Amino acid sequence: MLDRILSSLEDDKAEDIVQIDLRGRSAMADHMVIASGRNARQVATIAEKLAERYKKATGRTARIEGKDAGDWVLIDTDDVVVHVFRPEVRDFYQLEKMWMPADALARSRPTQPPAGH
């Protein structure tokens, strides 16, 4: 299921997709996926399409929260929890910092050089 979710996010042009292995670390899910959409409309569309594809593939309905606002949408498929953010909201909450080991976090997101360099 994780591969299908990642494929769905890529198909809908989600950005900065990060997957976090939660096995042995949390009982809520086996994996967490964090991604960004460029704006509220794209965030909501990414979530809707993912939920549709999940239902078609499994026959089950994913739980979705936050779709109407479009700032941060959570899609819960039981085994995989997906967070889709607008970039500013993602930067504010920094879920990656809470869940990823420091060495994995450094490799997962491109670093920006300091201003003036």
Short mmCIF file of N, CA and C in Angstrom, two decimals:
data_model
loop_
_atom_site.label_atom_id
_atom_site.label_comp_id
_atom_site.label_asym_id
_atom_site.label_seq_id
_atom_site.Cartn_x
_atom_site.Cartn_y
_atom_site.Cartn_z
N MET A 1 0.82 -1.19 0.00
CA MET A 1 0.00 0.00 0.00
C MET A 1 0.86 1.26 0.00
N LEU A 2 1.99 1.22 0.72
CA LEU A 2 2.87 2.39 0.76
C LEU A 2 3.29 2.81 -0.66
N ASP A 3 3.66 1.85 -1.50
CA ASP A 3 4.08 2.19 -2.86
C ASP A 3 2.95 2.83 -3.65
N ARG A 4 1.73 2.35 -3.47
CA ARG A 4 0.58 2.95 -4.17
C ARG A 4 0.34 4.38 -3.71
N ILE A 5 0.49 4.61 -2.41
CA ILE A 5 0.29 5.96 -1.88
C ILE A 5 1.36 6.90 -2.42
N LEU A 6 2.61 6.47 -2.41
CA LEU A 6 3.69 7.30 -2.95
C LEU A 6 3.47 7.59 -4.42
N SER A 7 3.03 6.59 -5.17
CA SER A 7 2.75 6.77 -6.59
C SER A 7 1.62 7.78 -6.80
N SER A 8 0.57 7.69 -5.99
CA SER A 8 -0.54 8.62 -6.10
C SER A 8 -0.07 10.05 -5.84
N LEU A 9 0.73 10.24 -4.82
CA LEU A 9 1.25 11.58 -4.51
C LEU A 9 2.10 12.11 -5.65
N GLU A 10 2.95 11.26 -6.21
CA GLU A 10 3.79 11.69 -7.34
C GLU A 10 2.93 12.02 -8.56
N ASP A 11 1.92 11.20 -8.83
CA ASP A 11 1.03 11.45 -9.97
C ASP A 11 0.35 12.80 -9.87
N ASP A 12 0.03 13.22 -8.65
CA ASP A 12 -0.68 14.49 -8.44
C ASP A 12 0.26 15.66 -8.14
N LYS A 13 1.54 15.46 -8.42
CA LYS A 13 2.56 16.50 -8.32
C LYS A 13 2.77 17.03 -6.90
N ALA A 14 2.60 16.16 -5.89
CA ALA A 14 2.95 16.55 -4.53
C ALA A 14 4.46 16.80 -4.49
N GLU A 15 4.88 17.67 -3.61
CA GLU A 15 6.28 18.05 -3.53
C GLU A 15 6.88 17.61 -2.19
N ASP A 16 8.20 17.50 -2.16
CA ASP A 16 8.95 17.17 -0.93
C ASP A 16 8.34 15.99 -0.19
N ILE A 17 8.15 14.89 -0.90
CA ILE A 17 7.55 13.70 -0.30
C ILE A 17 8.58 12.99 0.58
N VAL A 18 8.20 12.76 1.83
CA VAL A 18 9.07 12.09 2.80
C VAL A 18 8.29 10.93 3.40
N GLN A 19 8.93 9.77 3.46
CA GLN A 19 8.29 8.63 4.12
C GLN A 19 9.08 8.29 5.38
N ILE A 20 8.35 7.96 6.44
CA ILE A 20 8.95 7.66 7.73
C ILE A 20 8.46 6.29 8.18
N ASP A 21 9.38 5.41 8.48
CA ASP A 21 9.05 4.07 8.95
C ASP A 21 8.73 4.16 10.44
N LEU A 22 7.51 3.82 10.81
CA LEU A 22 7.08 3.88 12.21
C LEU A 22 7.05 2.51 12.89
N ARG A 23 7.36 1.48 12.13
CA ARG A 23 7.31 0.13 12.72
C ARG A 23 8.23 0.06 13.93
N GLY A 24 7.65 -0.43 15.03
CA GLY A 24 8.40 -0.54 16.27
C GLY A 24 8.51 0.76 17.04
N ARG A 25 8.00 1.85 16.49
CA ARG A 25 8.08 3.16 17.14
C ARG A 25 6.72 3.70 17.53
N SER A 26 5.66 3.23 16.85
CA SER A 26 4.31 3.73 17.11
C SER A 26 3.29 2.67 16.75
N ALA A 27 2.23 2.60 17.53
CA ALA A 27 1.16 1.65 17.25
C ALA A 27 0.13 2.24 16.29
N MET A 28 0.23 3.53 15.97
CA MET A 28 -0.80 4.17 15.14
C MET A 28 -0.74 3.74 13.68
N ALA A 29 0.44 3.42 13.17
CA ALA A 29 0.59 3.03 11.77
C ALA A 29 1.98 2.47 11.56
N ASP A 30 2.17 1.82 10.40
CA ASP A 30 3.49 1.30 10.06
C ASP A 30 4.36 2.36 9.39
N HIS A 31 3.70 3.29 8.68
CA HIS A 31 4.43 4.33 7.95
C HIS A 31 3.69 5.64 8.04
N MET A 32 4.46 6.73 7.98
CA MET A 32 3.92 8.07 7.85
C MET A 32 4.52 8.66 6.58
N VAL A 33 3.69 9.33 5.82
CA VAL A 33 4.15 10.02 4.62
C VAL A 33 3.78 11.49 4.78
N ILE A 34 4.73 12.36 4.49
CA ILE A 34 4.51 13.79 4.57
C ILE A 34 4.83 14.37 3.19
N ALA A 35 3.92 15.22 2.71
CA ALA A 35 4.12 15.82 1.40
C ALA A 35 3.53 17.23 1.41
N SER A 36 3.88 18.00 0.40
CA SER A 36 3.36 19.36 0.28
C SER A 36 2.65 19.53 -1.05
N GLY A 37 1.66 20.40 -1.02
CA GLY A 37 1.01 20.89 -2.23
C GLY A 37 1.29 22.39 -2.31
N ARG A 38 1.24 22.94 -3.49
CA ARG A 38 1.60 24.35 -3.67
C ARG A 38 0.61 25.32 -3.04
N ASN A 39 -0.66 24.93 -2.98
CA ASN A 39 -1.70 25.81 -2.43
C ASN A 39 -2.83 24.96 -1.87
N ALA A 40 -3.81 25.61 -1.24
CA ALA A 40 -4.90 24.89 -0.57
C ALA A 40 -5.68 24.01 -1.55
N ARG A 41 -5.90 24.48 -2.75
CA ARG A 41 -6.65 23.70 -3.73
C ARG A 41 -5.90 22.42 -4.09
N GLN A 42 -4.59 22.53 -4.33
CA GLN A 42 -3.83 21.34 -4.68
C GLN A 42 -3.76 20.37 -3.50
N VAL A 43 -3.61 20.88 -2.29
CA VAL A 43 -3.58 20.02 -1.11
C VAL A 43 -4.87 19.20 -1.02
N ALA A 44 -6.02 19.87 -1.18
CA ALA A 44 -7.31 19.18 -1.11
C ALA A 44 -7.46 18.17 -2.24
N THR A 45 -7.01 18.52 -3.43
CA THR A 45 -7.12 17.62 -4.59
C THR A 45 -6.24 16.39 -4.41
N ILE A 46 -5.03 16.59 -3.93
CA ILE A 46 -4.13 15.46 -3.68
C ILE A 46 -4.80 14.49 -2.71
N ALA A 47 -5.40 15.01 -1.64
CA ALA A 47 -6.05 14.17 -0.64
C ALA A 47 -7.25 13.43 -1.23
N GLU A 48 -8.08 14.13 -1.99
CA GLU A 48 -9.26 13.50 -2.61
C GLU A 48 -8.85 12.36 -3.54
N LYS A 49 -7.89 12.63 -4.40
CA LYS A 49 -7.45 11.61 -5.35
C LYS A 49 -6.85 10.40 -4.64
N LEU A 50 -6.06 10.66 -3.61
CA LEU A 50 -5.48 9.57 -2.84
C LEU A 50 -6.56 8.70 -2.21
N ALA A 51 -7.57 9.35 -1.61
CA ALA A 51 -8.66 8.60 -0.99
C ALA A 51 -9.44 7.78 -2.03
N GLU A 52 -9.66 8.35 -3.21
CA GLU A 52 -10.35 7.63 -4.28
C GLU A 52 -9.55 6.41 -4.72
N ARG A 53 -8.25 6.59 -4.94
CA ARG A 53 -7.41 5.48 -5.37
C ARG A 53 -7.31 4.40 -4.29
N TYR A 54 -7.25 4.81 -3.04
CA TYR A 54 -7.20 3.86 -1.94
C TYR A 54 -8.47 3.02 -1.90
N LYS A 55 -9.63 3.68 -2.04
CA LYS A 55 -10.89 2.95 -2.01
C LYS A 55 -10.99 1.98 -3.19
N LYS A 56 -10.56 2.42 -4.36
CA LYS A 56 -10.61 1.56 -5.55
C LYS A 56 -9.70 0.34 -5.36
N ALA A 57 -8.54 0.54 -4.75
CA ALA A 57 -7.58 -0.55 -4.59
C ALA A 57 -7.95 -1.52 -3.47
N THR A 58 -8.59 -1.01 -2.40
CA THR A 58 -8.82 -1.84 -1.22
C THR A 58 -10.29 -2.11 -0.91
N GLY A 59 -11.17 -1.27 -1.45
CA GLY A 59 -12.59 -1.38 -1.10
C GLY A 59 -12.91 -0.72 0.24
N ARG A 60 -11.91 -0.13 0.90
CA ARG A 60 -12.11 0.53 2.18
C ARG A 60 -12.02 2.04 2.01
N THR A 61 -12.66 2.74 2.92
CA THR A 61 -12.64 4.20 2.89
C THR A 61 -11.59 4.73 3.86
N ALA A 62 -10.73 5.60 3.36
CA ALA A 62 -9.73 6.24 4.21
C ALA A 62 -10.41 7.36 5.00
N ARG A 63 -9.94 7.56 6.21
CA ARG A 63 -10.44 8.68 7.02
C ARG A 63 -9.66 9.93 6.63
N ILE A 64 -10.39 11.02 6.41
CA ILE A 64 -9.75 12.27 5.99
C ILE A 64 -10.17 13.38 6.95
N GLU A 65 -9.21 14.18 7.36
CA GLU A 65 -9.49 15.35 8.19
C GLU A 65 -8.78 16.55 7.61
N GLY A 66 -9.45 17.71 7.64
CA GLY A 66 -8.84 18.97 7.23
C GLY A 66 -8.97 19.33 5.78
N LYS A 67 -9.69 18.53 4.99
CA LYS A 67 -9.74 18.78 3.54
C LYS A 67 -10.41 20.11 3.20
N ASP A 68 -11.40 20.50 3.96
CA ASP A 68 -12.13 21.73 3.63
C ASP A 68 -11.24 22.97 3.76
N ALA A 69 -10.37 23.00 4.75
CA ALA A 69 -9.48 24.16 4.92
C ALA A 69 -8.33 24.13 3.91
N GLY A 70 -7.79 22.93 3.65
CA GLY A 70 -6.72 22.80 2.65
C GLY A 70 -5.35 23.22 3.12
N ASP A 71 -5.19 23.51 4.41
CA ASP A 71 -3.87 23.86 4.93
C ASP A 71 -3.07 22.62 5.29
N TRP A 72 -3.77 21.65 5.91
CA TRP A 72 -3.14 20.42 6.37
C TRP A 72 -4.21 19.35 6.32
N VAL A 73 -4.03 18.38 5.46
CA VAL A 73 -4.99 17.29 5.34
C VAL A 73 -4.33 16.01 5.81
N LEU A 74 -5.04 15.28 6.66
CA LEU A 74 -4.56 14.00 7.16
C LEU A 74 -5.42 12.92 6.51
N ILE A 75 -4.76 11.93 5.92
CA ILE A 75 -5.44 10.78 5.31
C ILE A 75 -4.95 9.54 6.05
N ASP A 76 -5.87 8.86 6.74
CA ASP A 76 -5.51 7.70 7.55
C ASP A 76 -6.01 6.44 6.85
N THR A 77 -5.05 5.61 6.42
CA THR A 77 -5.39 4.35 5.75
C THR A 77 -5.11 3.15 6.65
N ASP A 78 -4.99 3.39 7.92
CA ASP A 78 -4.65 2.40 8.95
C ASP A 78 -3.16 2.07 8.95
N ASP A 79 -2.64 1.48 7.89
CA ASP A 79 -1.22 1.12 7.85
C ASP A 79 -0.32 2.31 7.55
N VAL A 80 -0.86 3.27 6.80
CA VAL A 80 -0.09 4.45 6.41
C VAL A 80 -0.90 5.70 6.74
N VAL A 81 -0.27 6.64 7.44
CA VAL A 81 -0.89 7.93 7.72
C VAL A 81 -0.20 8.95 6.83
N VAL A 82 -0.99 9.69 6.08
CA VAL A 82 -0.45 10.66 5.13
C VAL A 82 -0.84 12.06 5.56
N HIS A 83 0.15 12.95 5.59
CA HIS A 83 -0.08 14.37 5.89
C HIS A 83 0.27 15.14 4.62
N VAL A 84 -0.66 15.96 4.15
CA VAL A 84 -0.39 16.82 3.00
C VAL A 84 -0.58 18.25 3.47
N PHE A 85 0.45 19.05 3.32
CA PHE A 85 0.47 20.42 3.83
C PHE A 85 0.65 21.45 2.72
N ARG A 86 0.21 22.67 3.01
CA ARG A 86 0.75 23.82 2.27
C ARG A 86 2.15 24.03 2.84
N PRO A 87 3.11 24.49 2.05
CA PRO A 87 4.50 24.60 2.51
C PRO A 87 4.68 25.39 3.81
N GLU A 88 3.97 26.51 3.95
CA GLU A 88 4.14 27.33 5.15
C GLU A 88 3.67 26.59 6.40
N VAL A 89 2.60 25.84 6.26
CA VAL A 89 2.05 25.10 7.39
C VAL A 89 2.99 23.95 7.75
N ARG A 90 3.52 23.30 6.74
CA ARG A 90 4.48 22.21 6.99
C ARG A 90 5.71 22.74 7.72
N ASP A 91 6.22 23.87 7.29
CA ASP A 91 7.39 24.45 7.96
C ASP A 91 7.08 24.80 9.41
N PHE A 92 5.87 25.25 9.68
CA PHE A 92 5.48 25.63 11.03
C PHE A 92 5.44 24.41 11.96
N TYR A 93 4.81 23.32 11.52
CA TYR A 93 4.64 22.15 12.39
C TYR A 93 5.85 21.22 12.42
N GLN A 94 6.62 21.16 11.37
CA GLN A 94 7.86 20.38 11.29
C GLN A 94 7.71 18.95 11.83
N LEU A 95 6.74 18.22 11.30
CA LEU A 95 6.52 16.84 11.73
C LEU A 95 7.74 15.96 11.51
N GLU A 96 8.48 16.22 10.45
CA GLU A 96 9.67 15.42 10.20
C GLU A 96 10.62 15.44 11.39
N LYS A 97 10.79 16.59 12.02
CA LYS A 97 11.71 16.70 13.15
C LYS A 97 11.24 15.85 14.33
N MET A 98 9.93 15.69 14.48
CA MET A 98 9.42 14.90 15.60
C MET A 98 9.59 13.41 15.37
N TRP A 99 9.53 12.96 14.11
CA TRP A 99 9.45 11.53 13.83
C TRP A 99 10.68 10.92 13.20
N MET A 100 11.52 11.71 12.57
CA MET A 100 12.68 11.15 11.87
C MET A 100 13.93 11.26 12.71
N PRO A 101 14.80 10.23 12.65
CA PRO A 101 16.12 10.37 13.28
C PRO A 101 16.88 11.52 12.62
N ALA A 102 17.72 12.18 13.35
CA ALA A 102 18.42 13.37 12.85
C ALA A 102 19.20 13.09 11.56
N ASP A 103 19.89 11.95 11.48
CA ASP A 103 20.67 11.67 10.28
C ASP A 103 19.78 11.45 9.06
N ALA A 104 18.62 10.84 9.25
CA ALA A 104 17.68 10.63 8.13
C ALA A 104 17.05 11.95 7.72
N LEU A 105 16.77 12.82 8.68
CA LEU A 105 16.18 14.11 8.37
C LEU A 105 17.13 14.94 7.51
N ALA A 106 18.39 14.92 7.82
CA ALA A 106 19.38 15.69 7.06
C ALA A 106 19.44 15.22 5.61
N ARG A 107 19.24 13.92 5.38
CA ARG A 107 19.29 13.39 4.00
C ARG A 107 17.98 13.58 3.24
N SER A 108 16.86 13.77 3.95
CA SER A 108 15.56 13.74 3.30
C SER A 108 15.17 15.05 2.64
N ARG A 109 15.64 16.17 3.14
CA ARG A 109 15.22 17.45 2.60
C ARG A 109 16.44 18.23 2.14
N PRO A 110 16.36 18.84 1.00
CA PRO A 110 17.50 19.62 0.52
C PRO A 110 17.76 20.81 1.45
N THR A 111 19.01 21.10 1.67
CA THR A 111 19.35 22.23 2.51
C THR A 111 19.54 23.46 1.64
N GLN A 112 19.16 24.59 2.19
CA GLN A 112 19.31 25.85 1.49
C GLN A 112 20.59 26.51 1.97
N PRO A 113 21.40 27.02 1.07
CA PRO A 113 22.60 27.74 1.51
C PRO A 113 22.19 29.03 2.23
N PRO A 114 23.01 29.53 3.16
CA PRO A 114 22.70 30.78 3.84
C PRO A 114 22.56 31.90 2.84
N ALA A 115 21.75 32.89 3.16
CA ALA A 115 21.55 34.05 2.27
C ALA A 115 22.89 34.71 1.97
N GLY A 116 23.07 35.13 0.74
CA GLY A 116 24.29 35.79 0.33
C GLY A 116 25.37 34.85 -0.18
N HIS A 117 25.09 33.56 -0.25
CA HIS A 117 26.11 32.60 -0.72
C HIS A 117 25.72 32.04 -2.04
#
